[in-house]
C-alpha positions as a printed Julia matrix, in Angstrom:
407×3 Matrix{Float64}:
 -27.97   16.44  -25.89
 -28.83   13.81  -23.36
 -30.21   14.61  -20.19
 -28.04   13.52  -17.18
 -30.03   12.46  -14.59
 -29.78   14.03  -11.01
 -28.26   11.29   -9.21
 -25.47   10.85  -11.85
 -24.95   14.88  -11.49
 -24.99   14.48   -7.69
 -22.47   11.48   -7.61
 -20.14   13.6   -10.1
 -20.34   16.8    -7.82
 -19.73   14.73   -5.05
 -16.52   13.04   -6.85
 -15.58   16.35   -7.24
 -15.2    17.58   -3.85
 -13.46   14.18   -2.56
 -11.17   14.96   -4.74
 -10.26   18.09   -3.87
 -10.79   17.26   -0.31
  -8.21   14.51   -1.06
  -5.64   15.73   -3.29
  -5.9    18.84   -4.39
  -7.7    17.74   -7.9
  -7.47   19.9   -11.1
  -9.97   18.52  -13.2
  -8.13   17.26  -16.27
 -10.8    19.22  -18.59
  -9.74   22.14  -17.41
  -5.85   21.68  -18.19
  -4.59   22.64  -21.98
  -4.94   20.56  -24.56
  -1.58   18.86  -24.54
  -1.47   18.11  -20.78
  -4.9    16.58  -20.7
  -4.01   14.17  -23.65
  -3.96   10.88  -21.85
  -0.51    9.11  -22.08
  -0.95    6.44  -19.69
  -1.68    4.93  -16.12
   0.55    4.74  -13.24
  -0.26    1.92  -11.57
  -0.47    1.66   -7.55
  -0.38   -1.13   -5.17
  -1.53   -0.4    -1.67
  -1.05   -2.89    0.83
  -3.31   -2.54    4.43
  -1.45   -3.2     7.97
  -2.01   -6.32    9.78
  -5.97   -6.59    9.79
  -7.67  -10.02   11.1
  -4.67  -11.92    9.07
  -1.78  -10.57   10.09
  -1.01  -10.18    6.69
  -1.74  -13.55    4.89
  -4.91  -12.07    2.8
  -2.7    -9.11    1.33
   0.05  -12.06    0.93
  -2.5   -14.56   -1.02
  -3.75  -11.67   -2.98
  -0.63  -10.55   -4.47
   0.37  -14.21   -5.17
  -2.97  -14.4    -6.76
  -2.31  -11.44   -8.97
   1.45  -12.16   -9.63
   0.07  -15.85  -10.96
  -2.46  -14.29  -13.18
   0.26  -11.89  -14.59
   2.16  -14.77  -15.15
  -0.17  -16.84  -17.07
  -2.07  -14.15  -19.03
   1.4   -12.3   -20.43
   3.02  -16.11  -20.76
   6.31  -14.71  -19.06
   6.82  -17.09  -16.11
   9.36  -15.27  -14.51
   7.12  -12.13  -14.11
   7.15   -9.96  -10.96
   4.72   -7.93   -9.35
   6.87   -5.33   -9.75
   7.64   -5.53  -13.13
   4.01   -4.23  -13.55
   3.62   -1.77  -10.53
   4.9     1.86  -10.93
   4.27    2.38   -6.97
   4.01    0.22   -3.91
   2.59    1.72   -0.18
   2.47   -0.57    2.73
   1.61   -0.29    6.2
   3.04   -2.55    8.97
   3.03   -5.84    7.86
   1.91   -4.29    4.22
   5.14   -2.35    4.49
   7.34   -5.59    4.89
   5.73   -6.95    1.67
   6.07   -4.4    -0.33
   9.62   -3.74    0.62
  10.39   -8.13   -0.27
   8.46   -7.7    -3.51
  10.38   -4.31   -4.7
  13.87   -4.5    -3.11
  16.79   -5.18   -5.56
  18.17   -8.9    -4.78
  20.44  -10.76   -7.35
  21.01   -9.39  -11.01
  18.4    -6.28   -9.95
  15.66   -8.7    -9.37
  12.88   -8.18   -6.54
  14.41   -9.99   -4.03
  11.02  -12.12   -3.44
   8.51  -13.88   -5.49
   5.15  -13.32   -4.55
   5.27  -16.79   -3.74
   8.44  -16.32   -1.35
   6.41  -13.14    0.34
   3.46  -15.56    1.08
   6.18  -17.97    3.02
   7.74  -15.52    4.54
   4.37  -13.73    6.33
   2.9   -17.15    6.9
   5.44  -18.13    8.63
   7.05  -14.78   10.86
   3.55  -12.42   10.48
   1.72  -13.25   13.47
   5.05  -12.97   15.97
   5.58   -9.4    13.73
   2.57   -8.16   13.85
   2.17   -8.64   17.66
   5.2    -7.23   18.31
   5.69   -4.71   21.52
   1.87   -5.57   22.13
   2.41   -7.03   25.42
   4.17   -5.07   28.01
   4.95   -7.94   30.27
   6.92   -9.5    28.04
   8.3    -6.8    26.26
  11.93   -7.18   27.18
  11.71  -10.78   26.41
  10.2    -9.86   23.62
  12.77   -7.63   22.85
  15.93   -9.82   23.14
  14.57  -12.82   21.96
  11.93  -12.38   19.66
  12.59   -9.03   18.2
  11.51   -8.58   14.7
  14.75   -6.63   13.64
  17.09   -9.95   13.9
  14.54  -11.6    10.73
  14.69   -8.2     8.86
  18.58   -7.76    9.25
  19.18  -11.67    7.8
  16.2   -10.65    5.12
  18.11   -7.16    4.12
  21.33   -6.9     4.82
  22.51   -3.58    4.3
  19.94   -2.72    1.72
  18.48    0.54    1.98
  15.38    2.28    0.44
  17.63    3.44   -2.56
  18.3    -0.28   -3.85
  14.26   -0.25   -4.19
  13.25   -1.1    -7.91
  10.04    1.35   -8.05
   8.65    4.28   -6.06
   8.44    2.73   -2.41
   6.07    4.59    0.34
   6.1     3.43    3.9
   4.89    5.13    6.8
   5.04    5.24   10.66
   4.06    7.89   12.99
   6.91   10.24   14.48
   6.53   11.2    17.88
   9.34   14.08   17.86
   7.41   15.85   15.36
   4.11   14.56   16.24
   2.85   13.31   12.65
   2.73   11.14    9.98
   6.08   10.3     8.64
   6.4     8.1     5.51
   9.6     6.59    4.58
  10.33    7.31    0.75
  12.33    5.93   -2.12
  12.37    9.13   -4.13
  13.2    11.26   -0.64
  15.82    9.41    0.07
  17.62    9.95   -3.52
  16.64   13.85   -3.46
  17.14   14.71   -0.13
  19.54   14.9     2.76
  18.91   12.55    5.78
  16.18   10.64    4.04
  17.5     7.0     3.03
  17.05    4.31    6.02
  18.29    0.96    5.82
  15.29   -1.55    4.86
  15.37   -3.38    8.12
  14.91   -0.39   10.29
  11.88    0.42    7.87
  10.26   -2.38    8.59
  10.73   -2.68   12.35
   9.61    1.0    12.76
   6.33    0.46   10.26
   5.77   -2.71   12.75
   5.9    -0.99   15.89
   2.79   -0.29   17.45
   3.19   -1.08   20.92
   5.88    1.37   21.95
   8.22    3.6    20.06
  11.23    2.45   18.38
  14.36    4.32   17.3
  16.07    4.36   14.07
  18.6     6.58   12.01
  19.1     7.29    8.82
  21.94    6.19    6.58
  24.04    9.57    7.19
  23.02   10.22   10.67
  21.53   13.41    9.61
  17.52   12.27   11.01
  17.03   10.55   13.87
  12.77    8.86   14.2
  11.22    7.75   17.13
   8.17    6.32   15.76
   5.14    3.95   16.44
   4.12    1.93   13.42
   2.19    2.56   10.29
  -0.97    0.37   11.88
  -1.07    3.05   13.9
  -0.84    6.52   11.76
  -1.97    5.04    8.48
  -3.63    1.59    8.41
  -4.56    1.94    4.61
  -1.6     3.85    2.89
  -4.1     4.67   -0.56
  -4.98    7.92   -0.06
  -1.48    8.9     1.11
   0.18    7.05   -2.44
  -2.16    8.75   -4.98
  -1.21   12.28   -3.39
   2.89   11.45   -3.75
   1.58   10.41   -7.46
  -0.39   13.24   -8.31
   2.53   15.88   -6.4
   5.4    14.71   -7.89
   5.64   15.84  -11.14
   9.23   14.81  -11.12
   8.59   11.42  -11.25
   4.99   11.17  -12.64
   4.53   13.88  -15.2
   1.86   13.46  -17.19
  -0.72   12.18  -14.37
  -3.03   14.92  -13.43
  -6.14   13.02  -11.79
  -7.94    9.91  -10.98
  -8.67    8.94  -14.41
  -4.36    8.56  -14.93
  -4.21    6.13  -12.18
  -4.35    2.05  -12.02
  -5.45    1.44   -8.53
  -5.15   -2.07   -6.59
  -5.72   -1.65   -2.76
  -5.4    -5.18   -0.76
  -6.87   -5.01    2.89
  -6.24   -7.81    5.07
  -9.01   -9.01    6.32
 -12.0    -7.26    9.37
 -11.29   -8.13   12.86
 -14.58   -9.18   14.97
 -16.06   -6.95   17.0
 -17.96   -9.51   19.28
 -15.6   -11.0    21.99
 -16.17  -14.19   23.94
 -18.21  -13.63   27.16
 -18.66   -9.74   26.15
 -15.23   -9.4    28.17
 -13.27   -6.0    27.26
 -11.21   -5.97   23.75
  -7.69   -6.73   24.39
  -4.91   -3.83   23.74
  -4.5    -5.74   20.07
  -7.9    -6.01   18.77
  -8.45   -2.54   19.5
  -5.48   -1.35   17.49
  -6.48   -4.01   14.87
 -10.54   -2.32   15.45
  -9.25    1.73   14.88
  -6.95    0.62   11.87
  -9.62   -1.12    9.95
 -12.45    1.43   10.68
  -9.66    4.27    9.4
  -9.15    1.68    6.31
 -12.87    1.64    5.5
 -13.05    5.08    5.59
  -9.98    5.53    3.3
 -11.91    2.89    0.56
 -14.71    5.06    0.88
 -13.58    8.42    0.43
 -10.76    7.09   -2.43
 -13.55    5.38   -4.17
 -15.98    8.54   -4.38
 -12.95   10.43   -5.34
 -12.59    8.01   -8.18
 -16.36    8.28   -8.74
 -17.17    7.44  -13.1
 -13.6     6.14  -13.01
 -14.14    3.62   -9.81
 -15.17    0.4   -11.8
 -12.16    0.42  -14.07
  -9.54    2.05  -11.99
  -9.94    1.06   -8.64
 -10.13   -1.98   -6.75
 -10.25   -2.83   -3.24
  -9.65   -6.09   -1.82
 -11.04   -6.76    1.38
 -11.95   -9.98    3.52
 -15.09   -9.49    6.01
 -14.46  -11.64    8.42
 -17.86  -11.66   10.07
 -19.33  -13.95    7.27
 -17.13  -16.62    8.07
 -17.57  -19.25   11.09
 -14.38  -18.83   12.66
 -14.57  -21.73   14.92
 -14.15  -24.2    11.34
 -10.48  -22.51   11.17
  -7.6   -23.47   12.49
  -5.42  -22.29   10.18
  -5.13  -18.43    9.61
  -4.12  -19.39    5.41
  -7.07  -21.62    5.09
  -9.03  -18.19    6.32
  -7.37  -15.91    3.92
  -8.08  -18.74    1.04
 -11.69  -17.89    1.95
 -12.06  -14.54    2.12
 -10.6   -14.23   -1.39
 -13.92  -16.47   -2.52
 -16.23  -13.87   -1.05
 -18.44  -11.12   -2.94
 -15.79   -8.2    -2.9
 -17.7    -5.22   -1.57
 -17.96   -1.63   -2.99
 -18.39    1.56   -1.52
 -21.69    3.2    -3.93
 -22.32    6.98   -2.9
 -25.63    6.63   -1.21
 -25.96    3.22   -1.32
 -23.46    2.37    1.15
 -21.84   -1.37    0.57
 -22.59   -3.11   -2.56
 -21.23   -6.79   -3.29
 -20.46   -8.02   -6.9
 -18.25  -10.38   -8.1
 -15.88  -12.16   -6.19
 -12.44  -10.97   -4.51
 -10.46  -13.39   -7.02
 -12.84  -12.32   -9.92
 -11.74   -8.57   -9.02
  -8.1    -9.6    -9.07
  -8.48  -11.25  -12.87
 -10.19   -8.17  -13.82
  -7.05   -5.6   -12.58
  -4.46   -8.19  -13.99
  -6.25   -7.95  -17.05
  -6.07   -3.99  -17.03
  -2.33   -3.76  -15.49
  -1.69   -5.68  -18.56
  -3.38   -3.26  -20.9
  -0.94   -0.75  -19.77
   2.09   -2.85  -19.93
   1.3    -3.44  -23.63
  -0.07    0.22  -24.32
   3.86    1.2   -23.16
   5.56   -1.18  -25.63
   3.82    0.84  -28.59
   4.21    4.37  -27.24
   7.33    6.74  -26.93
   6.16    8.31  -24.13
   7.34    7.51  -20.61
   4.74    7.69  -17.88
   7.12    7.5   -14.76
  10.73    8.73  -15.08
  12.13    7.67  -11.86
  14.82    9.28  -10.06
  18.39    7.13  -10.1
  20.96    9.7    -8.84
  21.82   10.67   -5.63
  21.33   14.79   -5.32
  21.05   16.85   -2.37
  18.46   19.27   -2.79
  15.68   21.58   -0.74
  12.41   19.87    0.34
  10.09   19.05   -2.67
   6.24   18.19   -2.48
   6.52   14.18   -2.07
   5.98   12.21    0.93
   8.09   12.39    4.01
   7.9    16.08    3.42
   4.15   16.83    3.03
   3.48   15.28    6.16
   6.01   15.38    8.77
   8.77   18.33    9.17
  12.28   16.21    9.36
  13.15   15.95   12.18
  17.16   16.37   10.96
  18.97   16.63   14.82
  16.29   15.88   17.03
């Protein structure tokens, strides 16, 4: 038998107790024979809050990936989610991910990835700033309110005409906590379903509280955004996964997961003429420290799986010379050329290949799986399509936050 050395032993024991720190993680050798037969990976996209791009690098990156997909499985009309089981976003993350998995004509995502990149480039600064300035907040309000885009955008969509599991959170000041707004809540459960555009608006607030409703009038949020309570939604998406065994079966740890986790880019931490951070870069400062912490402790809970089931995508924007750009894109476009970085347990950062590199590498595997299903019988998500009412289930909206039905 060969030997394992001591820092392999030490990196596995140390996987070990992220996990369970993290999500509660049975190791799959432990489980019977039949439920640690591997049928699959559900695959997660996690999509960061603003960060130094106000959204643009997350943008570019799933464009990137959504071309790739394209080209490598020769169907030009592909999606990104036609190959994502599960989509978190967070602020301006949240808006994507609700454009690339909300039903639009004939039950197709309502956006390309192409579309998505338009759409941030062109509104994600003014939405990712929004309620940041108390002087002009009632200006800001009548005139320049982010809920007027989202109501053209959605319509009377809510998070039931989603196409795949959809996780979005905010923080709830009634209750005090983490709140995440839920496809499969709002099909199992009573006062759950919001209409899209309120989602977003309420995932975008982080200057001041904003008040929405949901569909039936049963829950009533008043909530600060997701930048806020949960900058990087990762940690929070691979707990709904591995909890709801209603919708994901078969997945029982780390090694059942297909991980792609798209960061938007580090804010700098120097400020001209050492003057004091403004009220925006020191919500954009907090939300990207929580985010690196997130990509750490996720990727040590992934620990032998990390390389081939993981991926974080991350621009550091202290290696660039920001006085060459102008033009936020042009940024973005270069931080997906740098060495993507990876947390190693004791090592601290490591860089590899590059950002886009990474990207070919996970469309390569998210392809794997899309074949793998065409040859077996077995499903590896069975998601919910009927409206039920039912009592509170382990998922998201319930795990963290107590609804708030009446408040």
């Amino acid at each position: 038998m060969a030997a394992i050395s001591t820092s392999q032993l030490t990196s596995e024991i140390f996987s070990i107790l992220e996990n369970n720190f993290l999500f509660g993680y049975q190791n799959p050798t432990s489980l019977p024979p039949e439920q640690s037969k591997s049928t699959g990976k559900v695959r997660i996209l996690s999509i960061d809050g603003g960060g130094a791009t106000d959204g643009i690098l997350s943008a570019k990156s799933v464009l990137h990936l959504e071309t790739l997909i394209r080209r490598k499985s020769g169907n030009p009309n592909a999606h990104i989610s036609d190959y994502f089981d599960v989509v978190a976003g967070s602020g301006i993350g949240g808006v994507l991910a609700a454009l690339l998995f909300t039903k639009g004509v004939n039950d197709r995502p309502l956006f390309t990835a192409g579309e998505a990149v338009k759409f941030v480039t062109e509104n994600g600064a003014k939405l990712c700033r929004f309620g940041l300035n108390n002087k002009q907040s009632f200006f800001r309000r009548v005139f320049k309110s982010p809920v007027k885009v989202f109501d053209r955008t959605f319509g009377q969509l809510t998070l039931k005409d989603t196409l795949k599991t959809v996780l979005i959170p905010c923080y709830d000041l009634t209750m005090g906590a983490p709140f995440v707004f839920s496809r499969a809540d709002a099909f199992e459960m009573d006062g759950c379903d919001f209409k899209l555009s309120d989602v977003c608006s309420v995932t975008l607030a982080a200057g001041g509280p904003v008040k929405t409703v949901s569909v039936d009038k049963r829950t009533k949020i008043t909530a600060v955004g997701g930048d806020v309570a949960m900058n990087n939604p990762t940690a929070a998406a691979i707990t709904h996964v591995l909890y709801n065994k209603q919708e994901f079966p078969f997945c029982n740890g780390v090694d059942d997961l297909l991980v792609v986790s798209l960061g938007n880019g580090e804010p700098s931490l120097v400020n001209a003429g050492n003057r004091t951070p403004t009220r925006t870069a020191l919500v954009k400062i907090v939300g990207e420290a929580v985010s690196d912490t997130v990509d750490q402790a996720v990727s040590m809970a992934f620990g032998q799986y990390r390389k081939s089931c993981y991926a974080r995508i991350q621009g550091n924007k202290g290696l660039l010379d920001e006085k060459k750009y102008v033009n936020v894109s042009v940024q973005a476009d270069d931080m997906l050329k740098q060495h993507n970085v990876e947390s190693v347990l004791f090592q601290g950062k490591k860089c590899n290949s590059t950002n886009l590199e990474k990207l070919e590498l996970f469309a390569c595997e998210v392809l794997k799986e899309e074949e793998r299903r065409k040859i077996e019988m077995s499903p590896v998500v069975l998601l919910n399509q009927t409206t039920t009412s039912s009592s509170a289930r382990t998922s998201s909206a319930t795990t963290l936050s107590t609804n708030s039905s009446g408040n």
